[in-house]
PDB file of C-alpha atoms in Angstrom:
ATOM      1  CA  MET A 518       4.643  -9.943   7.029  1.00 50.00           C
ATOM      2  CA  THR A 519       4.630 -13.197   8.987  1.00 53.00           C
ATOM      3  CA  ARG A 520       7.740 -15.183   9.746  1.00 51.00           C
ATOM      4  CA  PRO A 521       8.081 -18.959   9.896  1.00 53.00           C
ATOM      5  CA  ALA A 522       7.840 -20.463  13.369  1.00 56.00           C
ATOM      6  CA  GLY A 523      11.218 -22.161  13.301  1.00 49.00           C
ATOM      7  CA  PRO A 524      14.825 -21.185  13.779  1.00 47.00           C
ATOM      8  CA  PRO A 525      16.140 -18.625  11.302  1.00 47.00           C
ATOM      9  CA  ILE A 526      17.366 -20.056   8.048  1.00 48.00           C
ATOM     10  CA  ALA A 527      21.113 -19.651   7.745  1.00 42.00           C
ATOM     11  CA  ALA A 528      21.246 -19.985   3.974  1.00 46.00           C
ATOM     12  CA  VAL A 529      21.554 -16.553   2.425  1.00 44.00           C
ATOM     13  CA  SER A 530      21.785 -15.907  -1.271  1.00 44.00           C
ATOM     14  CA  GLU A 531      25.412 -15.560  -2.337  1.00 45.00           C
ATOM     15  CA  ARG A 532      24.429 -13.254  -5.182  1.00 45.00           C
ATOM     16  CA  PRO A 533      24.814  -9.549  -4.434  1.00 48.00           C
ATOM     17  CA  ALA A 534      21.537  -7.651  -4.259  1.00 46.00           C
ATOM     18  CA  GLY A 535      20.676  -5.539  -7.251  1.00 44.00           C
ATOM     19  CA  ARG A 536      21.902  -7.903  -9.959  1.00 57.00           C
ATOM     20  CA  GLU A 537      19.813 -10.739 -11.333  1.00 63.00           C
ATOM     21  CA  PHE A 538      17.421 -12.834  -9.310  1.00 64.00           C
ATOM     22  CA  THR A 539      17.231 -15.967 -11.430  1.00 58.00           C
ATOM     23  CA  SER A 540      18.139 -19.124  -9.542  1.00 56.00           C
ATOM     24  CA  HIS A 541      21.119 -21.380 -10.217  1.00 52.00           C
ATOM     25  CA  ARG A 542      18.831 -24.328 -11.016  1.00 48.00           C
ATOM     26  CA  HIS A 543      18.492 -23.293 -14.684  1.00 55.00           C
ATOM     27  CA  ASP A 544      14.727 -23.756 -14.569  1.00 65.00           C
ATOM     28  CA  GLY A 545      14.112 -20.021 -14.939  1.00 64.00           C
ATOM     29  CA  GLU A 546      12.544 -19.764 -11.484  1.00 75.00           C
ATOM     30  CA  PRO A 547      13.341 -16.466  -9.700  1.00 78.00           C
ATOM     31  CA  ASP A 548      15.373 -16.588  -6.491  1.00 81.00           C
ATOM     32  CA  TYR A 549      12.664 -15.288  -4.153  1.00 84.00           C
ATOM     33  CA  ARG A 550      14.974 -15.037  -1.166  1.00 87.00           C
ATOM     34  CA  ALA A 551      17.391 -12.836  -3.119  1.00 85.00           C
ATOM     35  CA  ILE A 552      14.494 -10.674  -4.290  1.00 87.00           C
ATOM     36  CA  GLN A 553      13.202 -10.262  -0.743  1.00 87.00           C
ATOM     37  CA  GLN A 554      16.651  -9.348   0.565  1.00 89.00           C
ATOM     38  CA  SER A 555      17.462  -6.902  -2.237  1.00 88.00           C
ATOM     39  CA  GLU A 556      17.658  -3.153  -1.861  1.00 91.00           C
ATOM     40  CA  GLU A 557      15.136  -2.731  -4.661  1.00 90.00           C
ATOM     41  CA  PHE A 558      12.486  -4.766  -2.847  1.00 91.00           C
ATOM     42  CA  SER A 559      13.178  -3.064   0.486  1.00 92.00           C
ATOM     43  CA  GLY A 560      12.840   0.332  -1.164  1.00 92.00           C
ATOM     44  CA  LEU A 561       9.581  -0.711  -2.792  1.00 94.00           C
ATOM     45  CA  ARG A 562       8.115  -1.859   0.526  1.00 95.00           C
ATOM     46  CA  ARG A 563       9.331   1.319   2.244  1.00 95.00           C
ATOM     47  CA  ARG A 564       7.657   3.514  -0.379  1.00 95.00           C
ATOM     48  CA  LEU A 565       4.437   1.564  -0.086  1.00 95.00           C
ATOM     49  CA  ARG A 566       4.412   1.877   3.717  1.00 96.00           C
ATOM     50  CA  LEU A 567       5.120   5.624   3.518  1.00 95.00           C
ATOM     51  CA  PHE A 568       1.874   6.033   1.591  1.00 96.00           C
ATOM     52  CA  VAL A 569      -0.389   3.390   3.114  1.00 96.00           C
ATOM     53  CA  PHE A 570       0.151   3.939   6.849  1.00 97.00           C
ATOM     54  CA  PRO A 571      -0.296   7.740   6.953  1.00 97.00           C
ATOM     55  CA  MET A 572      -3.263   7.578   4.572  1.00 97.00           C
ATOM     56  CA  SER A 573      -4.880   4.816   6.645  1.00 96.00           C
ATOM     57  CA  ALA A 574      -4.343   6.772   9.865  1.00 97.00           C
ATOM     58  CA  LEU A 575      -5.784   9.918   8.292  1.00 97.00           C
ATOM     59  CA  PHE A 576      -8.874   8.113   7.026  1.00 97.00           C
ATOM     60  CA  PHE A 577      -9.354   6.306  10.356  1.00 97.00           C
ATOM     61  CA  CYS A 578      -9.283   9.638  12.220  1.00 97.00           C
ATOM     62  CA  TRP A 579     -11.754  11.149   9.751  1.00 97.00           C
ATOM     63  CA  TYR A 580     -14.050   8.127  10.064  1.00 97.00           C
ATOM     64  CA  MET A 581     -13.905   8.123  13.881  1.00 97.00           C
ATOM     65  CA  THR A 582     -14.660  11.852  13.912  1.00 97.00           C
ATOM     66  CA  PHE A 583     -17.797  11.155  11.879  1.00 97.00           C
ATOM     67  CA  VAL A 584     -18.812   8.272  14.169  1.00 96.00           C
ATOM     68  CA  LEU A 585     -18.238  10.265  17.347  1.00 97.00           C
ATOM     69  CA  LEU A 586     -20.125  13.270  15.995  1.00 97.00           C
ATOM     70  CA  SER A 587     -22.989  10.963  15.007  1.00 95.00           C
ATOM     71  CA  ALA A 588     -23.073   9.438  18.481  1.00 96.00           C
ATOM     72  CA  TYR A 589     -22.558  12.508  20.673  1.00 97.00           C
ATOM     73  CA  ALA A 590     -23.300  15.676  18.659  1.00 96.00           C
ATOM     74  CA  HIS A 591     -26.914  15.151  17.638  1.00 95.00           C
ATOM     75  CA  GLY A 592     -27.638  18.862  17.452  1.00 96.00           C
ATOM     76  CA  PHE A 593     -24.694  19.532  15.145  1.00 96.00           C
ATOM     77  CA  MET A 594     -25.363  16.536  12.922  1.00 96.00           C
ATOM     78  CA  SER A 595     -29.091  17.282  12.583  1.00 95.00           C
ATOM     79  CA  HIS A 596     -28.544  20.943  11.659  1.00 96.00           C
ATOM     80  CA  LYS A 597     -30.448  21.579   8.394  1.00 96.00           C
ATOM     81  CA  LEU A 598     -28.290  22.925   5.582  1.00 95.00           C
ATOM     82  CA  ALA A 599     -30.744  22.955   2.669  1.00 94.00           C
ATOM     83  CA  GLY A 600     -34.229  21.497   2.744  1.00 92.00           C
ATOM     84  CA  GLU A 601     -34.034  18.014   4.245  1.00 93.00           C
ATOM     85  CA  ILE A 602     -30.249  17.807   3.861  1.00 95.00           C
ATOM     86  CA  ASN A 603     -28.472  18.059   7.199  1.00 96.00           C
ATOM     87  CA  THR A 604     -24.849  18.104   8.324  1.00 96.00           C
ATOM     88  CA  GLY A 605     -24.870  14.366   9.075  1.00 96.00           C
ATOM     89  CA  THR A 606     -25.960  13.533   5.543  1.00 96.00           C
ATOM     90  CA  VAL A 607     -23.278  15.739   4.013  1.00 97.00           C
ATOM     91  CA  LEU A 608     -20.541  14.311   6.265  1.00 97.00           C
ATOM     92  CA  GLY A 609     -21.760  10.771   5.523  1.00 96.00           C
ATOM     93  CA  LEU A 610     -21.566  11.407   1.781  1.00 96.00           C
ATOM     94  CA  MET A 611     -18.112  12.913   2.282  1.00 97.00           C
ATOM     95  CA  GLN A 612     -17.028   9.516   3.625  1.00 96.00           C
ATOM     96  CA  PHE A 613     -17.714   8.058   0.172  1.00 96.00           C
ATOM     97  CA  ALA A 614     -16.036  10.995  -1.558  1.00 97.00           C
ATOM     98  CA  SER A 615     -12.923  10.706   0.629  1.00 97.00           C
ATOM     99  CA  THR A 616     -12.720   6.955  -0.040  1.00 96.00           C
ATOM    100  CA  ILE A 617     -12.836   7.583  -3.787  1.00 97.00           C
ATOM    101  CA  ALA A 618     -10.214  10.337  -3.430  1.00 97.00           C
ATOM    102  CA  ILE A 619      -7.898   7.977  -1.530  1.00 97.00           C
ATOM    103  CA  VAL A 620      -8.314   5.276  -4.176  1.00 97.00           C
ATOM    104  CA  LEU A 621      -7.504   7.738  -6.950  1.00 98.00           C
ATOM    105  CA  ALA A 622      -4.509   9.112  -5.020  1.00 97.00           C
ATOM    106  CA  TYR A 623      -3.185   5.591  -4.450  1.00 97.00           C
ATOM    107  CA  ARG A 624      -3.696   4.714  -8.106  1.00 97.00           C
ATOM    108  CA  ARG A 625      -1.679   7.751  -9.168  1.00 97.00           C
ATOM    109  CA  PHE A 626       0.997   7.068  -6.537  1.00 96.00           C
ATOM    110  CA  ALA A 627       1.305   3.417  -7.578  1.00 96.00           C
ATOM    111  CA  ARG A 628       1.542   4.298 -11.262  1.00 96.00           C
ATOM    112  CA  LYS A 629       4.261   6.912 -10.728  1.00 96.00           C
ATOM    113  CA  GLU A 630       6.206   5.580  -7.745  1.00 94.00           C
ATOM    114  CA  LEU A 631       5.631   1.845  -7.350  1.00 94.00           C
ATOM    115  CA  ASP A 632       5.087   0.431 -10.833  1.00 93.00           C
ATOM    116  CA  PRO A 633       8.528   1.463 -12.170  1.00 92.00           C
ATOM    117  CA  GLU A 634      10.166  -0.247  -9.190  1.00 92.00           C
ATOM    118  CA  VAL A 635       8.071  -3.390  -9.676  1.00 91.00           C
ATOM    119  CA  ASP A 636       9.038  -3.434 -13.349  1.00 90.00           C
ATOM    120  CA  ARG A 637      12.711  -3.149 -12.360  1.00 90.00           C
ATOM    121  CA  ILE A 638      12.399  -6.085  -9.948  1.00 87.00           C
ATOM    122  CA  HIS A 639      10.597  -8.117 -12.643  1.00 86.00           C
ATOM    123  CA  GLU A 640      13.406  -7.304 -15.044  1.00 86.00           C
ATOM    124  CA  LEU A 641      16.068  -8.409 -12.573  1.00 83.00           C
ATOM    125  CA  ALA A 642      14.125 -11.585 -11.834  1.00 81.00           C
ATOM    126  CA  GLY A 643      13.645 -12.372 -15.497  1.00 78.00           C
ATOM    127  CA  VAL A 644       9.867 -12.470 -15.108  1.00 77.00           C
ATOM    128  CA  ASP A 645       7.571 -11.437 -17.937  1.00 72.00           C
ATOM    129  CA  LYS A 646       5.294  -8.484 -17.309  1.00 64.00           C
ATOM    130  CA  ARG A 647       1.645  -9.274 -16.742  1.00 59.00           C
TER     131      ARG A 647
END
């Protein structure tokens, strides 16, 4: 998340976090600062990071292993497994399979862990669901 390039803004929402996030202006606009500073939003971001960063690191290591094996282990990667199919081909196809598995795992995680929290924040902000 980027921060503005000026001095910190001293104005902090006077509303306690965890209540409603509608602004005092009566125009129905959510109080985005209160949402960002709430415990609910912080918990949502924490949960997201606890999934995304380890999964990204795991996939990056798997990908770099494939790249390094392709570059330096020609004998291993060209080993024939069945007919014209070699180890390199199988590991390359596993890259696609692992990407699909990560997408499906994230989809399940988001549905079970993140979406209920997002709905709660929408409810507190008085925003209609999409």
